[in-house]
Amino acid sequence: MNVMVIHGPNLNLLGTREPEVYGSQTLADINKMLEDEAKGLGITLKTTQSNSEGALVDAVQAAAKWAQVILINPGAYTHTSIALRDAIAGVSVPTIEVHLSNVHAREEFRRHSFISPVAVGQICGFGIESYRLALHAARKLASPK
Ligand code: DQA
């Protein structure tokens, strides 16, 4: 089973970016944790990060040729990007929306997601653990029993 993990804008700054909100682990730490976890689950993983909306749309479209499930943390594009929403709707690959922070417990503008209506589900608020949970959810999606 193949899973594509797509990280959005500013997630390359994890480790130093608002550590009180996003924790002290880096994006490399998150990807390493996911790689290790994926091995145990029999999942082949690819990860990518971009700060650009168009590059994220391209990543979703490319993932459709390879992945059975997409995990995406769209960062701030969650709250603004119809293009990313349309890409996810357009490829019809089951997609799980992931956030480190609990977006519902923060500023009002973070409560709205353009991605949630086209995602299988959203996992947020558990820090790096959100990604681990999402990977397990991806595994379940592929073989529900
Ligand atoms: C985030 C939440 C978004 O609101 C924010 O813009 C991010 C990170 C998270 O993982 O908690 O960049 O997606």
CSV table of C-alpha atoms and ligand atoms in Angstrom, one decimal:
chain,number,residue,atom,x,y,z
A,1,MET,CA,0.0,0.0,0.0
A,2,ASN,CA,1.3,3.5,-1.0
A,3,VAL,CA,0.6,6.6,1.1
A,4,MET,CA,1.6,10.1,-0.1
A,5,VAL,CA,2.2,12.6,2.7
A,6,ILE,CA,1.9,16.3,1.7
A,7,HIS,CA,3.0,19.1,4.0
A,8,GLY,CA,1.9,22.6,3.2
A,9,PRO,CA,3.3,26.1,3.8
A,10,ASN,CA,5.6,26.9,6.7
A,11,LEU,CA,5.7,23.4,7.9
A,12,ASN,CA,9.4,23.4,6.8
A,13,LEU,CA,9.9,25.8,9.8
A,14,LEU,CA,8.7,23.3,12.4
A,15,GLY,CA,11.1,23.1,15.3
A,16,THR,CA,11.5,26.8,15.5
A,17,ARG,CA,8.1,28.0,14.4
A,18,GLU,CA,5.8,28.9,17.3
A,19,PRO,CA,7.0,25.9,19.3
A,20,GLU,CA,4.3,26.6,22.0
A,21,VAL,CA,1.7,25.8,19.3
A,22,TYR,CA,3.4,23.3,17.1
A,23,GLY,CA,5.9,21.6,19.4
A,24,SER,CA,9.7,21.3,19.1
A,25,GLN,CA,10.0,18.5,16.6
A,26,THR,CA,11.1,19.3,13.0
A,27,LEU,CA,9.5,18.2,9.8
A,28,ALA,CA,12.4,15.7,9.4
A,29,ASP,CA,11.5,14.3,12.8
A,30,ILE,CA,7.9,13.9,11.7
A,31,ASN,CA,8.9,12.2,8.4
A,32,LYS,CA,11.3,9.9,10.2
A,33,MET,CA,8.5,8.9,12.7
A,34,LEU,CA,6.2,8.3,9.8
A,35,GLU,CA,8.8,6.2,7.8
A,36,ASP,CA,9.4,4.0,10.9
A,37,GLU,CA,5.7,3.6,11.6
A,38,ALA,CA,4.9,2.9,7.9
A,39,LYS,CA,7.4,0.0,7.9
A,40,GLY,CA,5.5,-1.8,10.7
A,41,LEU,CA,2.3,-1.3,8.8
A,42,GLY,CA,3.5,-2.5,5.5
A,43,ILE,CA,3.1,0.9,3.9
A,44,THR,CA,5.4,2.5,1.4
A,45,LEU,CA,5.6,6.2,2.1
A,46,LYS,CA,6.5,9.3,0.1
A,47,THR,CA,6.7,12.7,1.7
A,48,THR,CA,6.8,16.2,0.2
A,49,GLN,CA,6.5,19.8,1.4
A,50,SER,CA,5.9,23.0,-0.4
A,51,ASN,CA,5.1,26.6,0.5
A,52,SER,CA,3.4,27.1,-2.9
A,53,GLU,CA,-0.3,26.5,-3.5
A,54,GLY,CA,0.3,25.4,-7.2
A,55,ALA,CA,3.0,23.0,-6.2
A,56,LEU,CA,0.6,21.4,-3.7
A,57,VAL,CA,-2.0,21.0,-6.3
A,58,ASP,CA,0.6,19.4,-8.5
A,59,ALA,CA,1.6,17.1,-5.6
A,60,VAL,CA,-2.0,16.0,-5.2
A,61,GLN,CA,-2.4,15.3,-8.9
A,62,ALA,CA,0.9,13.3,-9.0
A,63,ALA,CA,-0.1,11.3,-5.9
A,64,ALA,CA,-3.2,10.1,-7.7
A,65,LYS,CA,-1.0,8.1,-10.1
A,66,TRP,CA,0.7,6.2,-7.2
A,67,ALA,CA,-1.0,6.4,-3.8
A,68,GLN,CA,-4.0,4.7,-2.4
A,69,VAL,CA,-4.3,7.3,0.3
A,70,ILE,CA,-3.1,10.9,0.7
A,71,LEU,CA,-2.3,12.5,4.1
A,72,ILE,CA,-2.2,16.2,3.8
A,73,ASN,CA,-1.5,19.0,6.2
A,74,PRO,CA,-2.4,22.0,4.0
A,75,GLY,CA,-1.2,24.5,6.6
A,76,ALA,CA,-2.9,27.9,6.1
A,77,TYR,CA,-4.2,26.9,2.7
A,78,THR,CA,-6.7,24.8,4.6
A,79,HIS,CA,-8.6,28.0,5.3
A,80,THR,CA,-8.1,29.7,1.9
A,81,SER,CA,-7.5,27.3,-1.0
A,82,ILE,CA,-10.4,26.3,-3.3
A,83,ALA,CA,-7.7,25.1,-5.8
A,84,LEU,CA,-6.4,22.6,-3.3
A,85,ARG,CA,-9.9,21.5,-2.4
A,86,ASP,CA,-10.8,21.0,-6.1
A,87,ALA,CA,-7.6,19.0,-6.7
A,88,ILE,CA,-8.5,16.6,-3.9
A,89,ALA,CA,-12.1,16.3,-5.1
A,90,GLY,CA,-10.8,15.9,-8.7
A,91,VAL,CA,-8.4,12.9,-8.1
A,92,SER,CA,-10.8,10.8,-6.0
A,93,VAL,CA,-8.0,9.4,-3.8
A,94,PRO,CA,-9.2,9.1,-0.2
A,95,THR,CA,-7.5,12.0,1.6
A,96,ILE,CA,-7.0,12.5,5.3
A,97,GLU,CA,-6.6,16.1,6.6
A,98,VAL,CA,-4.1,16.4,9.3
A,99,HIS,CA,-3.2,19.3,11.7
A,100,LEU,CA,-0.7,19.4,14.5
A,101,SER,CA,-2.8,22.0,16.5
A,102,ASN,CA,-6.5,21.9,17.3
A,103,VAL,CA,-7.6,24.4,14.7
A,104,HIS,CA,-11.1,24.5,16.3
A,105,ALA,CA,-9.7,25.9,19.5
A,106,ARG,CA,-7.7,28.7,18.0
A,107,GLU,CA,-8.6,31.8,16.0
A,108,GLU,CA,-12.0,32.0,14.3
A,109,PHE,CA,-10.5,31.9,10.8
A,110,ARG,CA,-8.9,28.5,11.5
A,111,ARG,CA,-12.3,26.9,12.2
A,112,HIS,CA,-13.2,26.9,8.5
A,113,SER,CA,-11.6,24.3,6.3
A,114,PHE,CA,-12.1,24.1,2.5
A,115,ILE,CA,-10.5,20.7,2.7
A,116,SER,CA,-12.7,18.9,5.2
A,117,PRO,CA,-15.7,18.5,2.9
A,118,VAL,CA,-13.7,16.6,0.4
A,119,ALA,CA,-11.6,14.6,2.9
A,120,VAL,CA,-12.5,11.3,4.5
A,121,GLY,CA,-11.9,12.9,7.8
A,122,GLN,CA,-9.8,15.4,9.8
A,123,ILE,CA,-7.3,14.6,12.6
A,124,CYS,CA,-6.1,17.6,14.6
A,125,GLY,CA,-4.9,18.7,17.9
A,126,PHE,CA,-2.5,15.8,18.8
A,127,GLY,CA,0.8,17.3,17.7
A,128,ILE,CA,3.0,14.9,15.8
A,129,GLU,CA,0.7,12.1,17.0
A,130,SER,CA,-2.0,13.5,14.6
A,131,TYR,CA,0.2,12.2,11.7
A,132,ARG,CA,0.7,8.8,13.4
A,133,LEU,CA,-3.1,8.5,13.9
A,134,ALA,CA,-3.7,9.5,10.3
A,135,LEU,CA,-1.3,6.8,9.0
A,136,HIS,CA,-3.2,4.2,11.0
A,137,ALA,CA,-6.5,5.5,9.6
A,138,ALA,CA,-5.0,5.3,6.1
A,139,ARG,CA,-4.1,1.6,6.7
A,140,LYS,CA,-7.7,1.0,7.9
A,141,LEU,CA,-9.1,2.7,4.8
A,142,ALA,CA,-7.2,0.3,2.6
A,143,SER,CA,-8.2,-2.9,4.5
A,144,PRO,CA,-11.2,-2.1,6.8
A,145,LYS,CA,-11.3,-5.5,8.6
B,1,DQA,C1,-1.8,23.8,10.9
B,1,DQA,C2,-2.9,24.7,11.3
B,1,DQA,C3,-3.1,25.9,10.3
B,1,DQA,O1,-4.1,26.7,10.8
B,1,DQA,C4,-1.8,26.7,10.2
B,1,DQA,O2,-2.0,27.7,9.3
B,1,DQA,C5,-0.6,25.9,10.0
B,1,DQA,C6,-0.5,24.6,10.7
B,1,DQA,C7,-1.5,22.7,11.9
B,1,DQA,O3,-0.8,21.7,11.6
B,1,DQA,O4,-1.9,22.9,13.1
B,1,DQA,O5,0.3,26.2,9.2
B,1,DQA,O6,-2.1,23.2,9.7
